[in-house]
mmCIF file of C-alpha atoms in Angstrom:
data_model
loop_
_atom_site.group_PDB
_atom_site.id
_atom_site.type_symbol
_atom_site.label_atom_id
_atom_site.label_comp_id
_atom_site.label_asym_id
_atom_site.label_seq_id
_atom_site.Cartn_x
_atom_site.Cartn_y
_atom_site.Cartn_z
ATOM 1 C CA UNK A 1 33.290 -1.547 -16.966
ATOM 2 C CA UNK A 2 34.822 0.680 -14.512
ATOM 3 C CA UNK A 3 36.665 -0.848 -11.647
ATOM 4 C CA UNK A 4 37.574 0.179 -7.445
ATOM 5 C CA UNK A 5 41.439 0.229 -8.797
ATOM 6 C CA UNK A 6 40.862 2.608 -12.137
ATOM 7 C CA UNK A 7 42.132 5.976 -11.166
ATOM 8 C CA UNK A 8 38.948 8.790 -10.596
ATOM 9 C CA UNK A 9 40.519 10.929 -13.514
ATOM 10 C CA UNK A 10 40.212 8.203 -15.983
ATOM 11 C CA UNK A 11 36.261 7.993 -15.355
ATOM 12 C CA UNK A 12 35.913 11.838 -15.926
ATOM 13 C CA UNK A 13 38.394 11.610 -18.937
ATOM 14 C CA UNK A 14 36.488 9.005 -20.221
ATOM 15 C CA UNK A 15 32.991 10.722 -19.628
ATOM 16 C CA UNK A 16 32.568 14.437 -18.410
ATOM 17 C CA UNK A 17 28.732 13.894 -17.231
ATOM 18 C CA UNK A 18 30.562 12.367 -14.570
ATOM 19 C CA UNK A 19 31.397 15.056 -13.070
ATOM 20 C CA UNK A 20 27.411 16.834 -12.311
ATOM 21 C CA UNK A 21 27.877 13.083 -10.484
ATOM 22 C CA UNK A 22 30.386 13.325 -8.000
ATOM 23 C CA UNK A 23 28.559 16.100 -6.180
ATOM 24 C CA UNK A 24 25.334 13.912 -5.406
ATOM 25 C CA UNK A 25 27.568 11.114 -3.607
ATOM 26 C CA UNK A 26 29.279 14.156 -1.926
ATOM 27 C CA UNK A 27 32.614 13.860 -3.357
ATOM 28 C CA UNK A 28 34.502 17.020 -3.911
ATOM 29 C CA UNK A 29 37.633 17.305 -6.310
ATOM 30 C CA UNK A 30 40.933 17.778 -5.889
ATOM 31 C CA UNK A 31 41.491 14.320 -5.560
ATOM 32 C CA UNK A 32 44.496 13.962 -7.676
ATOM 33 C CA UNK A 33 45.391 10.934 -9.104
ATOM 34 C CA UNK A 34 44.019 8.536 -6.927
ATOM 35 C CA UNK A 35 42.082 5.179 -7.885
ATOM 36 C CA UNK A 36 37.700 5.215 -7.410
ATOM 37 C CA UNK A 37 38.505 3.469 -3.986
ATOM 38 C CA UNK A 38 41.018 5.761 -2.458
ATOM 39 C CA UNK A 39 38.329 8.826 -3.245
ATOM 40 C CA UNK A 40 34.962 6.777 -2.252
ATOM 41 C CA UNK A 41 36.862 5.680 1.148
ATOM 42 C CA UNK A 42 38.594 9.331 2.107
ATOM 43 C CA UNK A 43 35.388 11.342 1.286
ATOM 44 C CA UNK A 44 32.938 8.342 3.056
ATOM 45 C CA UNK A 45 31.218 6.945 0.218
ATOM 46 C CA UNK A 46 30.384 2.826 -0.488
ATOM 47 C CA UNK A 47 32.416 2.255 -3.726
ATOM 48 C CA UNK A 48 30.563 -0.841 -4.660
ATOM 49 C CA UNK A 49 27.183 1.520 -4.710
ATOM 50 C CA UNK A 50 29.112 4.254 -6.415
ATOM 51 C CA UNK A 51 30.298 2.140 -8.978
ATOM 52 C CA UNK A 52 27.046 0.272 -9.906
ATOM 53 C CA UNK A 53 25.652 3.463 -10.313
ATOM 54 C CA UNK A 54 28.414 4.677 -12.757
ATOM 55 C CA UNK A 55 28.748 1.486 -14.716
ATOM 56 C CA UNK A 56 24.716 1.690 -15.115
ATOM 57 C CA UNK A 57 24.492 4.692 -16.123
ATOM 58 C CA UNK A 58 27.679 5.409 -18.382
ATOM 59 C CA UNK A 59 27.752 1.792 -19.612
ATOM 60 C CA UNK A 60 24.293 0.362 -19.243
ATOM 61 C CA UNK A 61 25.969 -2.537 -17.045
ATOM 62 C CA UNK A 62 22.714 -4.534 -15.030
ATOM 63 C CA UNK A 63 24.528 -7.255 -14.052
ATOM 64 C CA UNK A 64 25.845 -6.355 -10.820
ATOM 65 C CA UNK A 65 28.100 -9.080 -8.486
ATOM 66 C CA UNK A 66 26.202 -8.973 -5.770
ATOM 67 C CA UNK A 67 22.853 -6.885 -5.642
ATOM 68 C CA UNK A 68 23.236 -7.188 -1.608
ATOM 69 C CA UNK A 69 26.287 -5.326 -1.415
ATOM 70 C CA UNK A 70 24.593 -1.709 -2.456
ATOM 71 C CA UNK A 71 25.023 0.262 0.239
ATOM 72 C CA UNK A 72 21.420 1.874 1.032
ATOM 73 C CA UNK A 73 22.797 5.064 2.443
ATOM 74 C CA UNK A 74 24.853 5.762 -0.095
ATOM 75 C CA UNK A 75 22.146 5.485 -2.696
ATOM 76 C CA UNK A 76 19.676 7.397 -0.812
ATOM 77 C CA UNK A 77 22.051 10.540 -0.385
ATOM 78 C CA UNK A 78 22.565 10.136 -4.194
ATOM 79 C CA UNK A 79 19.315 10.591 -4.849
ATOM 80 C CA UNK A 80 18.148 13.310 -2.278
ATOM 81 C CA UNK A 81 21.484 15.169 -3.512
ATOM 82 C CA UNK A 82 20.298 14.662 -7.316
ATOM 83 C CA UNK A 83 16.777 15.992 -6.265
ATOM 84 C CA UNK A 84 18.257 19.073 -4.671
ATOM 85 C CA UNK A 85 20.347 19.446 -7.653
ATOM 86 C CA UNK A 86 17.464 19.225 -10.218
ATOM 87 C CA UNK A 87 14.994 21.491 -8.244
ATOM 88 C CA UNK A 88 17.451 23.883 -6.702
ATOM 89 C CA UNK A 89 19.542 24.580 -10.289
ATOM 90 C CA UNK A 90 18.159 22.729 -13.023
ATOM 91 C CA UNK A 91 14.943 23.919 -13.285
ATOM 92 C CA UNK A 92 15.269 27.748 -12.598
ATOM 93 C CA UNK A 93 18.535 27.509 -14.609
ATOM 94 C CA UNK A 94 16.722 26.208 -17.519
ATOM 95 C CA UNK A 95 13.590 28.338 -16.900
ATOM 96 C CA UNK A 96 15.346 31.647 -17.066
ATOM 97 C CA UNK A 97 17.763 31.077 -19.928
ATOM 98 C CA UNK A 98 14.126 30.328 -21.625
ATOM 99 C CA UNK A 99 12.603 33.236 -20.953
ATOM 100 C CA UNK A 100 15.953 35.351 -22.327
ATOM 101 C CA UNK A 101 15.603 33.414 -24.894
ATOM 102 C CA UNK A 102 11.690 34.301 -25.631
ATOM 103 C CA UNK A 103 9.663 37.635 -26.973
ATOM 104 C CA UNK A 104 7.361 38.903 -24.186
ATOM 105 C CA UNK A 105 5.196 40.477 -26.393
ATOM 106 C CA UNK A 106 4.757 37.454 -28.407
ATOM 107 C CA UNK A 107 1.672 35.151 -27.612
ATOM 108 C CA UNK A 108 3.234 31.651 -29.027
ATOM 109 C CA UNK A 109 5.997 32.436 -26.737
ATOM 110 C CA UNK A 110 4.496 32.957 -23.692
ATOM 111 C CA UNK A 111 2.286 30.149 -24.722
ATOM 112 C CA UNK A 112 5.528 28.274 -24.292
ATOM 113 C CA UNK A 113 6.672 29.518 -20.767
ATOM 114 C CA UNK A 114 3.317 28.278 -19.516
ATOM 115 C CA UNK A 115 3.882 24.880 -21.098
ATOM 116 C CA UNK A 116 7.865 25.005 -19.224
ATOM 117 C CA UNK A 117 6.228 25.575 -16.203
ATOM 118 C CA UNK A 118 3.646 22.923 -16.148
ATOM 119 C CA UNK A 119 6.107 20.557 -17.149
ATOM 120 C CA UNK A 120 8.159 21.854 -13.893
ATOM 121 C CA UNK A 121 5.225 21.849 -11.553
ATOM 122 C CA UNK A 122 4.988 18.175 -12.503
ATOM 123 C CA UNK A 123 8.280 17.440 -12.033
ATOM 124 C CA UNK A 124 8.646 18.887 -8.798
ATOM 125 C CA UNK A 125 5.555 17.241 -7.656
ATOM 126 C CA UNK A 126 6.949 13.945 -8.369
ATOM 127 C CA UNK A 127 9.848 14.783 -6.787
ATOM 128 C CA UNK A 128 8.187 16.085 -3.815
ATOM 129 C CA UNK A 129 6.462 13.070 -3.185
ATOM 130 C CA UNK A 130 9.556 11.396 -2.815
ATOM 131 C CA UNK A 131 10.990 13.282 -0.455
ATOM 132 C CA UNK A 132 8.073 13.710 1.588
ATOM 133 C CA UNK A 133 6.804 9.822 1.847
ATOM 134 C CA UNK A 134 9.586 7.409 -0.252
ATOM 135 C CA UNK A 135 12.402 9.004 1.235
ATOM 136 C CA UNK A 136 11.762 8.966 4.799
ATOM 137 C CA UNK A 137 9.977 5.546 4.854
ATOM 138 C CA UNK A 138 13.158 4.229 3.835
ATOM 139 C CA UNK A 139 14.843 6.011 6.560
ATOM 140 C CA UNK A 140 12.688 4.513 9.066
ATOM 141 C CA UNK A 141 13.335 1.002 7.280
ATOM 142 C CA UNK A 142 17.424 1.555 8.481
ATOM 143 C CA UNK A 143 16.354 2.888 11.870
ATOM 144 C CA UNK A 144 13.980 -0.357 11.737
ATOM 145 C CA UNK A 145 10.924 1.754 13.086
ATOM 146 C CA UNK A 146 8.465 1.189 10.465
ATOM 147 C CA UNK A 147 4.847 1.423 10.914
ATOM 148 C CA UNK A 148 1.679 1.610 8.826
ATOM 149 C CA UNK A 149 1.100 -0.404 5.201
ATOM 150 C CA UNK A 150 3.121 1.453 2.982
ATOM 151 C CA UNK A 151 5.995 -0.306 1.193
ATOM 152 C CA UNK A 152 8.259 -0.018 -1.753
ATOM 153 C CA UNK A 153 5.895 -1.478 -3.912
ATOM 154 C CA UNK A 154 3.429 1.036 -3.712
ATOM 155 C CA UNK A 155 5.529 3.610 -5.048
ATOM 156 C CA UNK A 156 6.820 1.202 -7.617
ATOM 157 C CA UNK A 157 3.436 0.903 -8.977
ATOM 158 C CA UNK A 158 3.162 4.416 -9.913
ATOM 159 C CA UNK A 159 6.530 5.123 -10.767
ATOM 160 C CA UNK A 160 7.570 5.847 -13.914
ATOM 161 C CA UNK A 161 8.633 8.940 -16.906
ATOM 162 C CA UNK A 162 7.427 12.276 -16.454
ATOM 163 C CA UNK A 163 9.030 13.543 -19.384
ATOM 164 C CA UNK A 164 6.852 13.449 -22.304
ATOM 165 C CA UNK A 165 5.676 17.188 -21.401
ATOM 166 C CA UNK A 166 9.640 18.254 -22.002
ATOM 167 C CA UNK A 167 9.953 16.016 -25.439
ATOM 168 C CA UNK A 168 6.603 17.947 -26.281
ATOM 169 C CA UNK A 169 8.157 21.306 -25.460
ATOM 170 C CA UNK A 170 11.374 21.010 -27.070
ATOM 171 C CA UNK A 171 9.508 19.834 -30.595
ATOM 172 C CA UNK A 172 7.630 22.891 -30.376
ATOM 173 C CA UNK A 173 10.252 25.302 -29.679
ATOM 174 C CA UNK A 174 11.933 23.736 -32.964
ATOM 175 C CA UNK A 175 8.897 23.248 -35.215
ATOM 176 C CA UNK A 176 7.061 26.225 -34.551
ATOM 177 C CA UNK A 177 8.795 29.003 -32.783
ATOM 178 C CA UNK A 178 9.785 31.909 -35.076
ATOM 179 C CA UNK A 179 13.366 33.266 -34.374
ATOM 180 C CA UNK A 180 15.486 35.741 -34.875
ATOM 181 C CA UNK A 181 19.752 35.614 -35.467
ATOM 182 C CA UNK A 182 19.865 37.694 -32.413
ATOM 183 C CA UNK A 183 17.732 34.906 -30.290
ATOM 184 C CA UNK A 184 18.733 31.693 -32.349
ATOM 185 C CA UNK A 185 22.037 31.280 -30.048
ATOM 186 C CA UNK A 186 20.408 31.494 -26.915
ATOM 187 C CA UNK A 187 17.640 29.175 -28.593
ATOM 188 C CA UNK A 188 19.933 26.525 -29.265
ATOM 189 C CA UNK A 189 21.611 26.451 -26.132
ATOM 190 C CA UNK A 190 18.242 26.126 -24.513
ATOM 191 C CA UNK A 191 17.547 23.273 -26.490
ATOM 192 C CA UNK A 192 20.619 21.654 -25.459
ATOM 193 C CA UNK A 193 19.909 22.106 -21.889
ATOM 194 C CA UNK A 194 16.593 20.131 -22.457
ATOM 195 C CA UNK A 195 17.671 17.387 -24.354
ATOM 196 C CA UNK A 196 20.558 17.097 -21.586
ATOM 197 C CA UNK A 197 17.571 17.151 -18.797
ATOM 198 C CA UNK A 198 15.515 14.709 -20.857
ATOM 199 C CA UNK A 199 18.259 11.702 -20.928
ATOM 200 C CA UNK A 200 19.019 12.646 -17.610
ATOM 201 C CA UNK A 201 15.529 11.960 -15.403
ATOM 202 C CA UNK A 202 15.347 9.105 -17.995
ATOM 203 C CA UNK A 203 18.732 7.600 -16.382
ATOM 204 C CA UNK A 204 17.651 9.280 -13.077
ATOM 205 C CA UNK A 205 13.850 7.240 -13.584
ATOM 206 C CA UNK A 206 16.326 4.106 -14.167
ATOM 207 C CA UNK A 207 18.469 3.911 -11.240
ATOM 208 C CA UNK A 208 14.955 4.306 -9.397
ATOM 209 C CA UNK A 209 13.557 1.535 -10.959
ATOM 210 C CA UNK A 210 17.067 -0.558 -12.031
ATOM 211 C CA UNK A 211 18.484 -0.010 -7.938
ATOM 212 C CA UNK A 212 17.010 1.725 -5.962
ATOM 213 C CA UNK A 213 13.766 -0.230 -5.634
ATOM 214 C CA UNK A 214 15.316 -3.783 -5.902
ATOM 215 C CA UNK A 215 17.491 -2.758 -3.293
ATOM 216 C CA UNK A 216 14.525 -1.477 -0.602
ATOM 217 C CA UNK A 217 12.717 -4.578 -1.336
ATOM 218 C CA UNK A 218 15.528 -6.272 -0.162
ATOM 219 C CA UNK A 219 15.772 -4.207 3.122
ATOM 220 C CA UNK A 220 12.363 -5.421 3.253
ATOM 221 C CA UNK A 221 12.627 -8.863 3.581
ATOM 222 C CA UNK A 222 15.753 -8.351 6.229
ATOM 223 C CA UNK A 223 13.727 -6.783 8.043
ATOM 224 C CA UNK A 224 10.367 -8.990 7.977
ATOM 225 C CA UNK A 225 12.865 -11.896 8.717
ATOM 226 C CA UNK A 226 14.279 -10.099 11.199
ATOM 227 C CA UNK A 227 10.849 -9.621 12.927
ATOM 228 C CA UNK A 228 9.891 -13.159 12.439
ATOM 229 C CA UNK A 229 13.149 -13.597 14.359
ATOM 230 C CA UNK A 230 12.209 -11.416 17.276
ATOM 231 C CA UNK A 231 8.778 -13.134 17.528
ATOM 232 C CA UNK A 232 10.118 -16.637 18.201
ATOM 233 C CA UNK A 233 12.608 -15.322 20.847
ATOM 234 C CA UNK A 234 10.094 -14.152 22.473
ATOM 235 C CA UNK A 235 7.900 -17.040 22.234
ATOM 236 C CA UNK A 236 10.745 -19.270 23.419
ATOM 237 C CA UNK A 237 10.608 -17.461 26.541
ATOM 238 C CA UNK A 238 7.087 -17.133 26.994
ATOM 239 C CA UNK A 239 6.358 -20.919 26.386
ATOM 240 C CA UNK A 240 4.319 -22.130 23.616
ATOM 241 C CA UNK A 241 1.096 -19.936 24.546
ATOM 242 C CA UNK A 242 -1.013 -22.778 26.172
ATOM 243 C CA UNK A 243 -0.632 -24.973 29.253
ATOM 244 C CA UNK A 244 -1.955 -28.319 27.033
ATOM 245 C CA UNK A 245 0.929 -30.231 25.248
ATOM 246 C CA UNK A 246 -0.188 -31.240 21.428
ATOM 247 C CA UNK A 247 -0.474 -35.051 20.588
ATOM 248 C CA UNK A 248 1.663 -36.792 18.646
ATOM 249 C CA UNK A 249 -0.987 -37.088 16.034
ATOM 250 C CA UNK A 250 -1.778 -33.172 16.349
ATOM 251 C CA UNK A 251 1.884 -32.586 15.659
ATOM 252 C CA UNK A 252 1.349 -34.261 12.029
ATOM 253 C CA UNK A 253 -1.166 -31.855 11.582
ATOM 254 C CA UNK A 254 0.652 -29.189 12.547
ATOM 255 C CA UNK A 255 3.791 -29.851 10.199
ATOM 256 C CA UNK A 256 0.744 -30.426 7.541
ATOM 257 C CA UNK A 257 -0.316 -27.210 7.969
ATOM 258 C CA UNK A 258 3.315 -25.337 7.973
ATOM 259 C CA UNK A 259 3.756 -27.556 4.542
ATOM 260 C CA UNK A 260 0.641 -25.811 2.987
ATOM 261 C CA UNK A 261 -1.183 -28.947 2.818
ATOM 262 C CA UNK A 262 -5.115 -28.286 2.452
ATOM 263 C CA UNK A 263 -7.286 -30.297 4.651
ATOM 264 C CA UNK A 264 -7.963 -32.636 2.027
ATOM 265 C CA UNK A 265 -4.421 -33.477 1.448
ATOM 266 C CA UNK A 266 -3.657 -33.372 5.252
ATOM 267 C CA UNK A 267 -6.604 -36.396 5.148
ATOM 268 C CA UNK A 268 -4.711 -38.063 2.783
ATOM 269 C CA UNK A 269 -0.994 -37.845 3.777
ATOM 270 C CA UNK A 270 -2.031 -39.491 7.377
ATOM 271 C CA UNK A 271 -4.682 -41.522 6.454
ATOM 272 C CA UNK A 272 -7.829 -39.733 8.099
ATOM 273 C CA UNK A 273 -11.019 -38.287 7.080
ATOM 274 C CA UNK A 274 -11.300 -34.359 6.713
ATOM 275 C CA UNK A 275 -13.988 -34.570 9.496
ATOM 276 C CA UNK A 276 -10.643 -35.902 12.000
ATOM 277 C CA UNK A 277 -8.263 -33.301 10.332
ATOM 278 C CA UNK A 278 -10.901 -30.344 11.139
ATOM 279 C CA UNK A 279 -11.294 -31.501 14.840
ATOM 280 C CA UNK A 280 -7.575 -31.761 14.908
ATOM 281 C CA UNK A 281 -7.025 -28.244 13.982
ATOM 282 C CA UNK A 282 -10.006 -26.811 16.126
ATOM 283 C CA UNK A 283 -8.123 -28.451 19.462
ATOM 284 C CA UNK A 284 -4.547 -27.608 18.411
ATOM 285 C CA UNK A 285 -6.202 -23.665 18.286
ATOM 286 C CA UNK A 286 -7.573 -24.211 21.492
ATOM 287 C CA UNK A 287 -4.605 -25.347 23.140
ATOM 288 C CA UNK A 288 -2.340 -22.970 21.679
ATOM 289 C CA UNK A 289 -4.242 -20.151 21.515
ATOM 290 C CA UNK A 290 -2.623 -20.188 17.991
ATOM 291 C CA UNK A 291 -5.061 -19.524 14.718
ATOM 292 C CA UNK A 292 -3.206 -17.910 11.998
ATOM 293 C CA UNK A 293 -0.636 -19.765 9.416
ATOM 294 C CA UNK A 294 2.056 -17.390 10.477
ATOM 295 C CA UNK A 295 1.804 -18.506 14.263
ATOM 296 C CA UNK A 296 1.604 -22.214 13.392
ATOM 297 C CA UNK A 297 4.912 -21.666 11.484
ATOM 298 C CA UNK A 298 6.594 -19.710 14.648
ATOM 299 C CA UNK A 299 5.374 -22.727 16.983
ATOM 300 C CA UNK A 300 6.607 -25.841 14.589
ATOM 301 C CA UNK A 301 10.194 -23.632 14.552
ATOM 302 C CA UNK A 302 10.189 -23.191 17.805
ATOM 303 C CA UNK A 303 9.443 -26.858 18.864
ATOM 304 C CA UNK A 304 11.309 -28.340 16.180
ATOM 305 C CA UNK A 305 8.500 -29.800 14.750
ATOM 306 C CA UNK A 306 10.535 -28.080 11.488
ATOM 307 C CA UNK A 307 13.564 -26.847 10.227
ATOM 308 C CA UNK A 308 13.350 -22.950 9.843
ATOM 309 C CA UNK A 309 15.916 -23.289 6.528
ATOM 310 C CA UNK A 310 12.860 -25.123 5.061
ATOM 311 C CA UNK A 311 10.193 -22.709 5.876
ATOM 312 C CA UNK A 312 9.382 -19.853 3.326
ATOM 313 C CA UNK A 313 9.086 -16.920 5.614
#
């Protein structure tokens, strides 16, 4: 596993992929023989983030020291860099050393172009979608401005390999397309370009799944604690919503309630009838002005009815 104190040479030494890297964290070389730290802090990057990517992808190492420390700007520019890298080069680069490669006049072949480019239009509409609605919902969730429904989980759910068009393509090209000596070169180095791309959106698909979506998920939470937060400050200085104080015995409802206790188990635990615990409930909502779980919670907190470091927010 690759550490802040190995020297950036050594990782490239050690694996030249590294290097298509570098430029989606922004890095730039010419960094002579200084250690992963030195070149993450002179050039701006988080080297915790930089190196969990590396060791994940070079080494396959998961288990990271502390999953809290990635650094969700860093990872985002790494992957809107790695998009603009794929779309901008990849693709077109690929696409017209394929069509060099091909026979116009042959039908199989163009047959084969049409298949390249479907498998491109899909990519790039996956891509897309990320840039147009994953992307900037998790730039709102740093800004802490986010509105609507749509979290990180929702892309999650239909996230996942868009390469089985590419495998297809490159089994065809091998099985089934007719070459020449003059074409086989430029054949083959297709082919090597696709099998590149192929383990590369795999490890690309990874990091999504692997980082980059445990990490927003934990953004997330900060920030639905964090609103939580903001809604019992402002309850403390707004009062506790009614003008009625709570009994004693509405209180043990009340910390019932925050507990999760049913009305049936509420009966129980104080030694009433479900009948009492329902009348309870219908006057502590009246005098409140407090009917959802969520409020309940906020009011126990802020009354100290219960300790917050016991509530599941």
């Amino acid at each position: 596993m690759y550490e802040a104190h190995d020297k950036m040479i050594s990782l490239i030494a050690d694996n030249y992929n590294l290097l298509e890297s570098l430029g989606r964290f922004g890095i730039n070389l010419g960094f002579g023989d200084k250690t992963v730290e030195e070149v993450c802090s002179s050039q701006h990057v988080d080297t915790y983030t930089f190196l969990a990517i590396v060791n994940f992808s070079i080494n396959g190492y998961r288990d990271f020291d502390d999953n809290n420390r990635i650094s969700v700007p860093t990872l985002l520019h790494y992957l809107k860099a790695s998009h603009e890298y794929y779309l901008g080069f990849q693709l077109p680069n690929i696409r017209k050393g394929l069509k060099e490669a091909l026979d116009d006049d042959d039908n199989l072949a163009r047959l084969i172009m049409k298949m390249y480019d479907s498998y491109a239009h899909e990519i790039r509409t996956h891509m897309k979608y990320e840039e147009q609605t994953v992307f900037p919902y998790v730039d709102s969730l740093l800004r802490e401005e986010v509105k609507g429904d749509y979290d990180i989980d929702t892309f999650s759910k239909h996230h996942g390999q868009v390469t089985h068009k590419l495998r297809e393509l490159k089994n065809i090209i091998i099985k089934y397309l007719p070459g020449d000596a003059q074409r086989n070169n430029q054949l083959a180095s297709v082919l090597c370009d696709l099998y590149k791309n192929e383990e590369w959106l795999g490890l690309h698909s990874e990091v999504e799944d692997q980082i980059f979506i445990p990490a927003i998920r934990r953004l997330e939470l900060r920030q639905k604690q964090s609103d939580v937060s903001v809604k019992i400050s402002k309850m403390i200085n707004q009062g506790n919503g009614g003008n009625e104080t709570l009994s004693d015995r509405e209180k043990d409802v009340v910390i019932s309630l925050v507990q999760g206790m049913s009305n049936k188990e509420i009966a129980d635990h104080l030694c009433i009838s479900v009948n009492t615990v329902i009348t309870h409930r219908r006057n502590i909502a009246r005098k409140l002005q407090i009917h959802s779980p969520a409020g309940l919670t906020i009011y126990a907190i802020v009354n100290n009815l219960v300790d917050i470091s016991l509530v599941k927010l």
